[in-house]
PDB file of C-alpha atoms in Angstrom:
ATOM      1  CA  THR U   1      80.995  -2.118  -1.347  1.00 45.00           C
ATOM      2  CA  ARG U   2      77.937  -4.228  -1.427  1.00 48.00           C
ATOM      3  CA  ARG U   3      75.938  -4.773  -4.537  1.00 49.00           C
ATOM      4  CA  ALA U   4      72.317  -3.685  -4.505  1.00 49.00           C
ATOM      5  CA  PRO U   5      70.010  -6.641  -4.298  1.00 48.00           C
ATOM      6  CA  ARG U   6      68.179  -7.606  -7.425  1.00 50.00           C
ATOM      7  CA  ARG U   7      64.636  -6.435  -7.729  1.00 47.00           C
ATOM      8  CA  GLY U   8      61.990  -8.883  -8.523  1.00 45.00           C
ATOM      9  CA  GLY U   9      62.782 -12.472  -7.996  1.00 46.00           C
ATOM     10  CA  GLY U  10      61.161 -15.502  -9.355  1.00 46.00           C
ATOM     11  CA  GLY U  11      57.606 -15.163 -10.198  1.00 45.00           C
ATOM     12  CA  ALA U  12      55.378 -14.816 -13.067  1.00 41.00           C
ATOM     13  CA  GLY U  13      57.993 -12.768 -14.923  1.00 42.00           C
ATOM     14  CA  GLY U  14      60.658 -15.487 -14.613  1.00 43.00           C
ATOM     15  CA  GLY U  15      63.350 -13.244 -12.974  1.00 44.00           C
ATOM     16  CA  GLY U  16      64.231  -9.615 -12.858  1.00 45.00           C
ATOM     17  CA  ARG U  17      65.724  -8.994 -16.236  1.00 45.00           C
ATOM     18  CA  GLY U  18      63.647 -11.616 -17.955  1.00 46.00           C
ATOM     19  CA  GLY U  19      60.571 -10.273 -16.318  1.00 43.00           C
ATOM     20  CA  ARG U  20      61.388  -6.743 -17.398  1.00 43.00           C
ATOM     21  CA  ASN U  21      62.110  -7.900 -20.916  1.00 47.00           C
ATOM     22  CA  SER U  22      58.890  -9.877 -21.007  1.00 44.00           C
ATOM     23  CA  ALA U  23      56.836  -7.004 -19.669  1.00 43.00           C
ATOM     24  CA  SER U  24      58.459  -4.518 -21.980  1.00 46.00           C
ATOM     25  CA  GLY U  25      57.894  -6.875 -24.840  1.00 47.00           C
ATOM     26  CA  CYS U  26      54.172  -7.071 -24.043  1.00 41.00           C
ATOM     27  CA  VAL U  27      53.907  -3.344 -23.748  1.00 42.00           C
ATOM     28  CA  GLY U  28      55.769  -2.921 -26.967  1.00 45.00           C
ATOM     29  CA  ALA U  29      53.509  -5.369 -28.647  1.00 43.00           C
ATOM     30  CA  LEU U  30      50.525  -3.432 -27.513  1.00 42.00           C
ATOM     31  CA  ARG U  31      52.056  -0.186 -28.666  1.00 46.00           C
ATOM     32  CA  CYS U  32      53.278  -1.481 -31.940  1.00 46.00           C
ATOM     33  CA  SER U  33      50.274  -3.528 -32.998  1.00 47.00           C
ATOM     34  CA  PRO U  34      48.204  -1.562 -35.483  1.00 51.00           C
ATOM     35  CA  ALA U  35      44.634  -0.750 -34.439  1.00 51.00           C
ATOM     36  CA  LYS U  36      42.001  -2.575 -36.376  1.00 51.00           C
ATOM     37  CA  PRO U  37      39.382  -0.485 -38.130  1.00 51.00           C
ATOM     38  CA  LEU U  38      35.957  -0.245 -36.461  1.00 46.00           C
ATOM     39  CA  ALA U  39      34.232  -2.041 -39.303  1.00 46.00           C
ATOM     40  CA  ALA U  40      36.514  -5.021 -38.847  1.00 47.00           C
ATOM     41  CA  ARG U  41      35.793  -5.287 -35.137  1.00 50.00           C
ATOM     42  CA  VAL U  42      32.013  -5.140 -35.410  1.00 50.00           C
ATOM     43  CA  ARG U  43      30.438  -8.451 -36.273  1.00 53.00           C
ATOM     44  CA  PRO U  44      27.998  -8.412 -39.148  1.00 52.00           C
ATOM     45  CA  ALA U  45      24.361  -8.619 -38.057  1.00 50.00           C
ATOM     46  CA  LEU U  46      22.883 -12.063 -38.419  1.00 49.00           C
ATOM     47  CA  PRO U  47      19.635 -12.385 -40.319  1.00 50.00           C
ATOM     48  CA  SER U  48      16.643 -12.336 -37.970  1.00 48.00           C
ATOM     49  CA  ARG U  49      14.859 -15.634 -37.507  1.00 50.00           C
ATOM     50  CA  ARG U  50      11.729 -14.067 -36.040  1.00 46.00           C
ATOM     51  CA  ARG U  51       8.544 -14.703 -37.880  1.00 47.00           C
ATOM     52  CA  PRO U  52       6.835 -11.688 -39.362  1.00 42.00           C
ATOM     53  CA  ILE U  53       3.865 -10.439 -37.382  1.00 39.00           C
ATOM     54  CA  ALA U  54       0.637 -10.586 -39.313  1.00 38.00           C
ATOM     55  CA  VAL U  55      -1.346  -7.390 -38.912  1.00 37.00           C
ATOM     56  CA  ARG U  56      -5.058  -7.787 -39.318  1.00 39.00           C
ATOM     57  CA  SER U  57      -7.155  -5.112 -40.809  1.00 36.00           C
ATOM     58  CA  GLY U  58      -9.737  -5.402 -38.024  1.00 38.00           C
ATOM     59  CA  GLU U  59     -12.604  -6.169 -40.320  1.00 39.00           C
ATOM     60  CA  GLY U  60     -12.973  -9.771 -39.142  1.00 39.00           C
ATOM     61  CA  GLU U  61     -12.737  -8.802 -35.471  1.00 38.00           C
ATOM     62  CA  THR U  62     -15.264  -6.069 -35.878  1.00 40.00           C
ATOM     63  CA  ALA U  63     -17.583  -8.426 -37.663  1.00 38.00           C
ATOM     64  CA  GLY U  64     -17.198 -10.969 -34.856  1.00 39.00           C
ATOM     65  CA  GLU U  65     -17.948  -8.365 -32.221  1.00 41.00           C
ATOM     66  CA  SER U  66     -20.931  -7.185 -34.183  1.00 43.00           C
ATOM     67  CA  GLU U  67     -22.181 -10.740 -34.474  1.00 45.00           C
ATOM     68  CA  GLY U  68     -21.764 -11.302 -30.741  1.00 47.00           C
ATOM     69  CA  SER U  69     -23.486  -8.040 -29.998  1.00 65.00           C
ATOM     70  CA  GLU U  70     -26.329  -9.045 -32.274  1.00 69.00           C
ATOM     71  CA  ILE U  71     -26.885 -12.257 -30.308  1.00 75.00           C
ATOM     72  CA  ASN U  72     -26.704 -10.377 -27.008  1.00 71.00           C
ATOM     73  CA  GLN U  73     -29.188  -7.893 -28.390  1.00 60.00           C
ATOM     74  CA  LEU U  74     -31.699 -10.562 -29.345  1.00 64.00           C
ATOM     75  CA  LEU U  75     -31.390 -12.241 -25.937  1.00 66.00           C
ATOM     76  CA  GLY U  76     -31.487  -9.020 -23.973  1.00 64.00           C
ATOM     77  CA  ILE U  77     -28.207  -9.526 -22.080  1.00 67.00           C
ATOM     78  CA  LYS U  78     -25.044  -7.514 -21.524  1.00 67.00           C
ATOM     79  CA  GLY U  79     -22.783  -6.542 -24.388  1.00 63.00           C
ATOM     80  CA  ALA U  80     -25.526  -5.522 -26.811  1.00 63.00           C
ATOM     81  CA  LYS U  81     -24.690  -2.747 -29.255  1.00 60.00           C
ATOM     82  CA  VAL U  82     -27.431  -1.665 -31.567  1.00 53.00           C
ATOM     83  CA  GLU U  83     -28.129   1.372 -33.636  1.00 57.00           C
ATOM     84  CA  LYS U  84     -30.908   3.647 -32.534  1.00 55.00           C
ATOM     85  CA  GLU U  85     -32.857   3.163 -35.740  1.00 58.00           C
ATOM     86  CA  ASP U  86     -33.214  -0.581 -35.058  1.00 79.00           C
ATOM     87  CA  LYS U  87     -36.172   0.143 -32.823  1.00 86.00           C
ATOM     88  CA  TRP U  88     -37.613  -3.356 -32.829  1.00 89.00           C
ATOM     89  CA  LYS U  89     -34.309  -4.734 -31.544  1.00 87.00           C
ATOM     90  CA  VAL U  90     -34.236  -2.139 -28.792  1.00 90.00           C
ATOM     91  CA  ARG U  91     -37.755  -3.087 -27.735  1.00 93.00           C
ATOM     92  CA  LEU U  92     -36.821  -6.755 -27.805  1.00 93.00           C
ATOM     93  CA  GLN U  93     -33.780  -6.041 -25.658  1.00 90.00           C
ATOM     94  CA  LEU U  94     -36.025  -4.374 -23.075  1.00 93.00           C
ATOM     95  CA  MET U  95     -38.186  -7.514 -22.915  1.00 95.00           C
ATOM     96  CA  LYS U  96     -35.110  -9.758 -22.251  1.00 92.00           C
ATOM     97  CA  PRO U  97     -36.087 -12.946 -24.146  1.00 93.00           C
ATOM     98  CA  VAL U  98     -33.516 -14.965 -22.202  1.00 90.00           C
ATOM     99  CA  THR U  99     -35.804 -14.708 -19.141  1.00 89.00           C
ATOM    100  CA  TRP U 100     -38.800 -16.269 -20.923  1.00 94.00           C
ATOM    101  CA  VAL U 101     -37.485 -19.822 -20.808  1.00 92.00           C
ATOM    102  CA  PRO U 102     -38.563 -20.693 -17.217  1.00 88.00           C
ATOM    103  CA  LEU U 103     -42.068 -19.423 -17.905  1.00 93.00           C
ATOM    104  CA  VAL U 104     -42.453 -21.527 -21.028  1.00 95.00           C
ATOM    105  CA  TRP U 105     -41.201 -24.574 -19.142  1.00 94.00           C
ATOM    106  CA  GLY U 106     -43.589 -23.857 -16.264  1.00 94.00           C
ATOM    107  CA  VAL U 107     -46.596 -23.876 -18.570  1.00 97.00           C
ATOM    108  CA  ALA U 108     -45.479 -27.212 -20.012  1.00 96.00           C
ATOM    109  CA  CYS U 109     -45.108 -28.676 -16.514  1.00 94.00           C
ATOM    110  CA  GLY U 110     -48.566 -27.462 -15.499  1.00 95.00           C
ATOM    111  CA  ALA U 111     -50.152 -28.904 -18.627  1.00 96.00           C
ATOM    112  CA  ALA U 112     -48.520 -32.266 -17.928  1.00 95.00           C
ATOM    113  CA  ALA U 113     -49.551 -32.152 -14.259  1.00 93.00           C
ATOM    114  CA  SER U 114     -53.189 -31.605 -15.217  1.00 94.00           C
ATOM    115  CA  GLY U 115     -53.415 -35.143 -16.554  1.00 93.00           C
ATOM    116  CA  ALA U 116     -55.725 -33.923 -19.290  1.00 94.00           C
ATOM    117  CA  TYR U 117     -53.249 -32.799 -21.916  1.00 96.00           C
ATOM    118  CA  THR U 118     -53.281 -34.727 -25.168  1.00 95.00           C
ATOM    119  CA  TRP U 119     -51.301 -34.055 -28.322  1.00 96.00           C
ATOM    120  CA  THR U 120     -54.052 -32.597 -30.454  1.00 97.00           C
ATOM    121  CA  PRO U 121     -53.683 -29.518 -32.671  1.00 97.00           C
ATOM    122  CA  GLU U 122     -56.118 -27.597 -30.457  1.00 96.00           C
ATOM    123  CA  ASN U 123     -54.234 -28.385 -27.262  1.00 97.00           C
ATOM    124  CA  VAL U 124     -50.906 -27.511 -28.862  1.00 97.00           C
ATOM    125  CA  ALA U 125     -52.377 -24.167 -29.944  1.00 97.00           C
ATOM    126  CA  LYS U 126     -53.688 -23.560 -26.415  1.00 97.00           C
ATOM    127  CA  ALA U 127     -50.318 -24.356 -24.895  1.00 97.00           C
ATOM    128  CA  LEU U 128     -48.461 -22.088 -27.312  1.00 98.00           C
ATOM    129  CA  LEU U 129     -50.851 -19.219 -26.621  1.00 98.00           C
ATOM    130  CA  CYS U 130     -50.474 -19.725 -22.876  1.00 98.00           C
ATOM    131  CA  MET U 131     -46.681 -19.735 -23.266  1.00 98.00           C
ATOM    132  CA  THR U 132     -46.923 -16.507 -25.262  1.00 98.00           C
ATOM    133  CA  MET U 133     -48.962 -14.943 -22.489  1.00 98.00           C
ATOM    134  CA  SER U 134     -46.542 -16.048 -19.770  1.00 97.00           C
ATOM    135  CA  GLY U 135     -43.305 -15.367 -21.647  1.00 96.00           C
ATOM    136  CA  PRO U 136     -43.194 -12.552 -24.209  1.00 96.00           C
ATOM    137  CA  LEU U 137     -46.229 -10.633 -22.941  1.00 98.00           C
ATOM    138  CA  LEU U 138     -46.318 -10.702 -19.128  1.00 97.00           C
ATOM    139  CA  THR U 139     -42.637 -11.441 -18.532  1.00 95.00           C
ATOM    140  CA  GLY U 140     -41.828  -8.837 -21.163  1.00 96.00           C
ATOM    141  CA  TYR U 141     -44.013  -6.403 -19.227  1.00 97.00           C
ATOM    142  CA  THR U 142     -42.133  -7.295 -16.038  1.00 95.00           C
ATOM    143  CA  GLN U 143     -38.750  -6.647 -17.614  1.00 94.00           C
ATOM    144  CA  VAL U 144     -39.686  -3.368 -19.299  1.00 97.00           C
ATOM    145  CA  ILE U 145     -41.251  -1.911 -16.169  1.00 97.00           C
ATOM    146  CA  ASN U 146     -38.202  -3.013 -14.193  1.00 93.00           C
ATOM    147  CA  ASP U 147     -35.891  -1.193 -16.614  1.00 95.00           C
ATOM    148  CA  TYR U 148     -38.128   1.860 -16.504  1.00 96.00           C
ATOM    149  CA  TYR U 149     -37.923   2.232 -12.735  1.00 96.00           C
ATOM    150  CA  ASP U 150     -34.204   1.376 -12.720  1.00 94.00           C
ATOM    151  CA  ARG U 151     -33.324   3.905 -15.387  1.00 94.00           C
ATOM    152  CA  GLU U 152     -31.502   6.255 -13.001  1.00 93.00           C
ATOM    153  CA  ILE U 153     -29.268   3.614 -11.453  1.00 92.00           C
ATOM    154  CA  ASP U 154     -28.764   1.990 -14.868  1.00 90.00           C
ATOM    155  CA  ALA U 155     -27.418   5.324 -16.090  1.00 93.00           C
ATOM    156  CA  ILE U 156     -24.517   4.723 -13.666  1.00 93.00           C
ATOM    157  CA  ASN U 157     -24.060   0.947 -13.681  1.00 87.00           C
ATOM    158  CA  GLU U 158     -25.332  -0.035 -17.130  1.00 84.00           C
ATOM    159  CA  PRO U 159     -25.386   3.088 -19.295  1.00 87.00           C
ATOM    160  CA  TYR U 160     -25.667   0.962 -22.446  1.00 83.00           C
ATOM    161  CA  ARG U 161     -29.215  -0.096 -21.504  1.00 87.00           C
ATOM    162  CA  PRO U 162     -31.858   1.183 -23.961  1.00 91.00           C
ATOM    163  CA  ILE U 163     -33.431   3.845 -21.729  1.00 94.00           C
ATOM    164  CA  PRO U 164     -30.336   5.539 -20.228  1.00 92.00           C
ATOM    165  CA  SER U 165     -28.493   5.331 -23.558  1.00 89.00           C
ATOM    166  CA  GLY U 166     -31.318   7.206 -25.270  1.00 91.00           C
ATOM    167  CA  GLN U 167     -32.079   4.431 -27.740  1.00 91.00           C
ATOM    168  CA  ILE U 168     -35.670   4.560 -26.547  1.00 94.00           C
ATOM    169  CA  THR U 169     -37.444   7.347 -24.713  1.00 95.00           C
ATOM    170  CA  GLU U 170     -39.157   7.012 -21.355  1.00 96.00           C
ATOM    171  CA  THR U 171     -42.536   7.641 -22.979  1.00 97.00           C
ATOM    172  CA  GLU U 172     -41.937   4.868 -25.500  1.00 97.00           C
ATOM    173  CA  ALA U 173     -40.982   2.495 -22.681  1.00 97.00           C
ATOM    174  CA  VAL U 174     -44.201   3.303 -20.797  1.00 97.00           C
ATOM    175  CA  ILE U 175     -46.272   2.713 -23.917  1.00 98.00           C
ATOM    176  CA  GLN U 176     -44.484  -0.603 -24.447  1.00 98.00           C
ATOM    177  CA  PHE U 177     -45.073  -2.057 -20.970  1.00 97.00           C
ATOM    178  CA  VAL U 178     -48.686  -0.871 -20.937  1.00 98.00           C
ATOM    179  CA  ALA U 179     -49.264  -2.557 -24.300  1.00 98.00           C
ATOM    180  CA  LEU U 180     -47.609  -5.765 -23.099  1.00 98.00           C
ATOM    181  CA  LEU U 181     -49.723  -5.783 -19.944  1.00 98.00           C
ATOM    182  CA  ALA U 182     -52.935  -5.216 -21.897  1.00 98.00           C
ATOM    183  CA  GLY U 183     -51.978  -7.941 -24.358  1.00 98.00           C
ATOM    184  CA  GLY U 184     -51.168 -10.421 -21.587  1.00 98.00           C
ATOM    185  CA  LEU U 185     -54.422  -9.810 -19.733  1.00 98.00           C
ATOM    186  CA  GLY U 186     -56.385 -10.002 -22.977  1.00 98.00           C
ATOM    187  CA  VAL U 187     -54.812 -13.361 -23.888  1.00 98.00           C
ATOM    188  CA  ALA U 188     -55.514 -14.651 -20.367  1.00 98.00           C
ATOM    189  CA  TYR U 189     -59.208 -13.827 -20.787  1.00 98.00           C
ATOM    190  CA  VAL U 190     -59.268 -15.521 -24.199  1.00 98.00           C
ATOM    191  CA  LEU U 191     -57.718 -18.660 -22.691  1.00 98.00           C
ATOM    192  CA  ASP U 192     -60.423 -18.767 -20.013  1.00 97.00           C
ATOM    193  CA  GLN U 193     -63.099 -18.565 -22.683  1.00 97.00           C
ATOM    194  CA  TRP U 194     -61.374 -21.180 -24.805  1.00 97.00           C
ATOM    195  CA  ALA U 195     -61.127 -23.574 -21.863  1.00 96.00           C
ATOM    196  CA  GLY U 196     -64.798 -22.998 -20.950  1.00 95.00           C
ATOM    197  CA  HIS U 197     -64.118 -21.635 -17.461  1.00 96.00           C
ATOM    198  CA  GLU U 198     -67.143 -20.185 -15.714  1.00 94.00           C
ATOM    199  CA  THR U 199     -64.787 -18.199 -13.500  1.00 95.00           C
ATOM    200  CA  PRO U 200     -61.892 -16.542 -15.370  1.00 97.00           C
ATOM    201  CA  VAL U 201     -59.208 -18.046 -13.132  1.00 96.00           C
ATOM    202  CA  ILE U 202     -56.353 -17.544 -15.588  1.00 97.00           C
ATOM    203  CA  PHE U 203     -57.336 -13.894 -15.978  1.00 98.00           C
ATOM    204  CA  TYR U 204     -57.328 -13.412 -12.193  1.00 97.00           C
ATOM    205  CA  GLU U 205     -53.980 -15.133 -11.925  1.00 96.00           C
ATOM    206  CA  ALA U 206     -52.561 -12.867 -14.640  1.00 97.00           C
ATOM    207  CA  ILE U 207     -53.742  -9.803 -12.716  1.00 97.00           C
ATOM    208  CA  PHE U 208     -52.142 -11.122  -9.520  1.00 96.00           C
ATOM    209  CA  GLY U 209     -48.832 -11.849 -11.241  1.00 95.00           C
ATOM    210  CA  SER U 210     -48.805  -8.431 -12.906  1.00 96.00           C
ATOM    211  CA  PHE U 211     -49.412  -6.783  -9.537  1.00 96.00           C
ATOM    212  CA  ILE U 212     -46.454  -8.675  -8.035  1.00 94.00           C
ATOM    213  CA  SER U 213     -44.307  -7.546 -10.958  1.00 93.00           C
ATOM    214  CA  TYR U 214     -45.336  -3.946 -10.391  1.00 95.00           C
ATOM    215  CA  ILE U 215     -44.610  -3.817  -6.666  1.00 94.00           C
ATOM    216  CA  TYR U 216     -41.348  -5.661  -7.257  1.00 91.00           C
ATOM    217  CA  SER U 217     -40.001  -2.810  -9.403  1.00 92.00           C
ATOM    218  CA  ALA U 218     -42.014   0.308  -8.574  1.00 93.00           C
ATOM    219  CA  PRO U 219     -41.915   2.498  -5.478  1.00 92.00           C
ATOM    220  CA  PRO U 220     -42.978   2.822  -2.753  1.00 92.00           C
ATOM    221  CA  LEU U 221     -42.785  -0.937  -2.039  1.00 90.00           C
ATOM    222  CA  LYS U 222     -40.120  -1.913  -4.574  1.00 90.00           C
ATOM    223  CA  LEU U 223     -39.699  -5.457  -3.282  1.00 90.00           C
ATOM    224  CA  LYS U 224     -36.416  -5.896  -5.122  1.00 85.00           C
ATOM    225  CA  GLN U 225     -34.820  -3.786  -2.393  1.00 86.00           C
ATOM    226  CA  GLU U 226     -36.066  -6.128   0.353  1.00 83.00           C
ATOM    227  CA  GLY U 227     -33.514  -8.869  -0.247  1.00 78.00           C
ATOM    228  CA  TRP U 228     -34.816 -12.435   0.012  1.00 81.00           C
ATOM    229  CA  LEU U 229     -38.471 -11.371   0.046  1.00 83.00           C
ATOM    230  CA  GLY U 230     -38.225  -9.628  -3.284  1.00 83.00           C
ATOM    231  CA  SER U 231     -36.145 -12.394  -4.820  1.00 80.00           C
ATOM    232  CA  TYR U 232     -38.666 -15.026  -3.754  1.00 84.00           C
ATOM    233  CA  ALA U 233     -41.586 -12.968  -5.081  1.00 85.00           C
ATOM    234  CA  LEU U 234     -39.923 -12.793  -8.472  1.00 81.00           C
ATOM    235  CA  GLY U 235     -38.927 -16.458  -8.374  1.00 80.00           C
ATOM    236  CA  ALA U 236     -42.468 -17.580  -7.526  1.00 84.00           C
ATOM    237  CA  SER U 237     -43.771 -15.510 -10.422  1.00 86.00           C
ATOM    238  CA  TYR U 238     -41.377 -17.315 -12.726  1.00 86.00           C
ATOM    239  CA  ILE U 239     -42.174 -20.853 -11.543  1.00 88.00           C
ATOM    240  CA  ALA U 240     -45.469 -21.222  -9.662  1.00 93.00           C
ATOM    241  CA  LEU U 241     -47.677 -18.888 -11.698  1.00 95.00           C
ATOM    242  CA  PRO U 242     -46.982 -20.356 -15.167  1.00 95.00           C
ATOM    243  CA  TRP U 243     -47.397 -23.853 -13.702  1.00 96.00           C
ATOM    244  CA  TRP U 244     -50.823 -22.865 -12.344  1.00 96.00           C
ATOM    245  CA  ALA U 245     -51.788 -21.347 -15.681  1.00 97.00           C
ATOM    246  CA  GLY U 246     -50.924 -24.520 -17.599  1.00 97.00           C
ATOM    247  CA  GLN U 247     -52.755 -26.763 -15.151  1.00 96.00           C
ATOM    248  CA  LEU U 248     -55.832 -24.548 -15.001  1.00 96.00           C
ATOM    249  CA  LEU U 249     -55.958 -24.302 -18.769  1.00 97.00           C
ATOM    250  CA  PHE U 250     -56.164 -28.030 -19.420  1.00 96.00           C
ATOM    251  CA  GLY U 251     -57.516 -29.543 -16.225  1.00 93.00           C
ATOM    252  CA  ASN U 252     -58.918 -26.715 -14.114  1.00 88.00           C
ATOM    253  CA  ASN U 253     -58.004 -29.032 -11.241  1.00 90.00           C
ATOM    254  CA  LEU U 254     -55.457 -27.010  -9.286  1.00 90.00           C
ATOM    255  CA  THR U 255     -55.715 -28.114  -5.666  1.00 90.00           C
ATOM    256  CA  TRP U 256     -54.248 -26.556  -2.545  1.00 91.00           C
ATOM    257  CA  ASP U 257     -51.666 -29.285  -2.077  1.00 90.00           C
ATOM    258  CA  VAL U 258     -50.385 -28.865  -5.632  1.00 90.00           C
ATOM    259  CA  ALA U 259     -50.360 -25.087  -5.222  1.00 90.00           C
ATOM    260  CA  LEU U 260     -48.373 -25.414  -1.996  1.00 91.00           C
ATOM    261  CA  LEU U 261     -45.920 -27.797  -3.625  1.00 89.00           C
ATOM    262  CA  THR U 262     -45.262 -25.399  -6.481  1.00 91.00           C
ATOM    263  CA  VAL U 263     -44.818 -22.532  -4.018  1.00 88.00           C
ATOM    264  CA  LEU U 264     -42.153 -24.560  -2.218  1.00 87.00           C
ATOM    265  CA  TYR U 265     -40.638 -25.496  -5.551  1.00 82.00           C
ATOM    266  CA  SER U 266     -40.420 -21.781  -6.280  1.00 82.00           C
ATOM    267  CA  LEU U 267     -37.543 -21.570  -3.830  1.00 80.00           C
ATOM    268  CA  ALA U 268     -35.480 -22.549  -6.848  1.00 74.00           C
ATOM    269  CA  GLY U 269     -36.598 -19.257  -8.322  1.00 71.00           C
ATOM    270  CA  LEU U 270     -34.288 -17.474  -5.915  1.00 72.00           C
ATOM    271  CA  GLY U 271     -31.471 -18.475  -8.233  1.00 68.00           C
ATOM    272  CA  ILE U 272     -33.335 -17.057 -11.207  1.00 63.00           C
ATOM    273  CA  ALA U 273     -33.882 -13.783  -9.363  1.00 64.00           C
ATOM    274  CA  ILE U 274     -30.206 -13.538  -8.474  1.00 66.00           C
ATOM    275  CA  VAL U 275     -29.136 -14.312 -12.037  1.00 63.00           C
ATOM    276  CA  ASN U 276     -31.609 -11.634 -13.162  1.00 58.00           C
ATOM    277  CA  ASP U 277     -29.347  -9.060 -11.491  1.00 60.00           C
ATOM    278  CA  PHE U 278     -26.292 -10.280 -13.459  1.00 59.00           C
ATOM    279  CA  LYS U 279     -27.835 -10.645 -16.921  1.00 53.00           C
TER     280      LYS U 279
END
């Protein structure tokens, strides 16, 4: 009789019987080793090294936003939040003071170009009054009438504006731009008398500029819808007209070549007109 061949040879177990003994020993060890309790197997949680998150009450942020909104309100630009009872701020927002700067600068340039400006108290008073006419009064009129005729589209695109938001009524807006127009024309006439003009050239110029402002915003012409033509009309009103007013006030020596030069210079006003749509 032949003996049955041994199972398992050399290998990881080290021979048949040794391998079986080794394997059985491992299994026995697994069976016989007592199970550790769950608490012993779970590692204790390490203390967190994260820094605590500081939670603000929101008072400082709200105050900052209110402060920013207050500045935007006074300049007449986006982001203004004002209570309805602050009526003077609403009216100021309609007049957009940020757009007065080019007009004030234009008057100063015209006064310098006249060659007759001297630093006397009377001339300073004249210049300041002319700047008031060009900036707060007539430019304010331009901005209010523009908001009035844009009130329907502003209700969609810029509902926070004073008229569509209900902070000021349509009737109040009409009264405001009529008052600004009357004030601007009245100051223009006073400046002509103060300068001793036989022909009220500043008054006529103010009427012309106010007419351009009206057809820029109001139908049926509404030049602002005509692209470059409307933008140039507004830009020329912001640059050429205040320059003419300053030069006529102090020198009354506005010539055709200077007028043409300022009209060409008004091409820079295209940028102002474009920015006017993003304010």
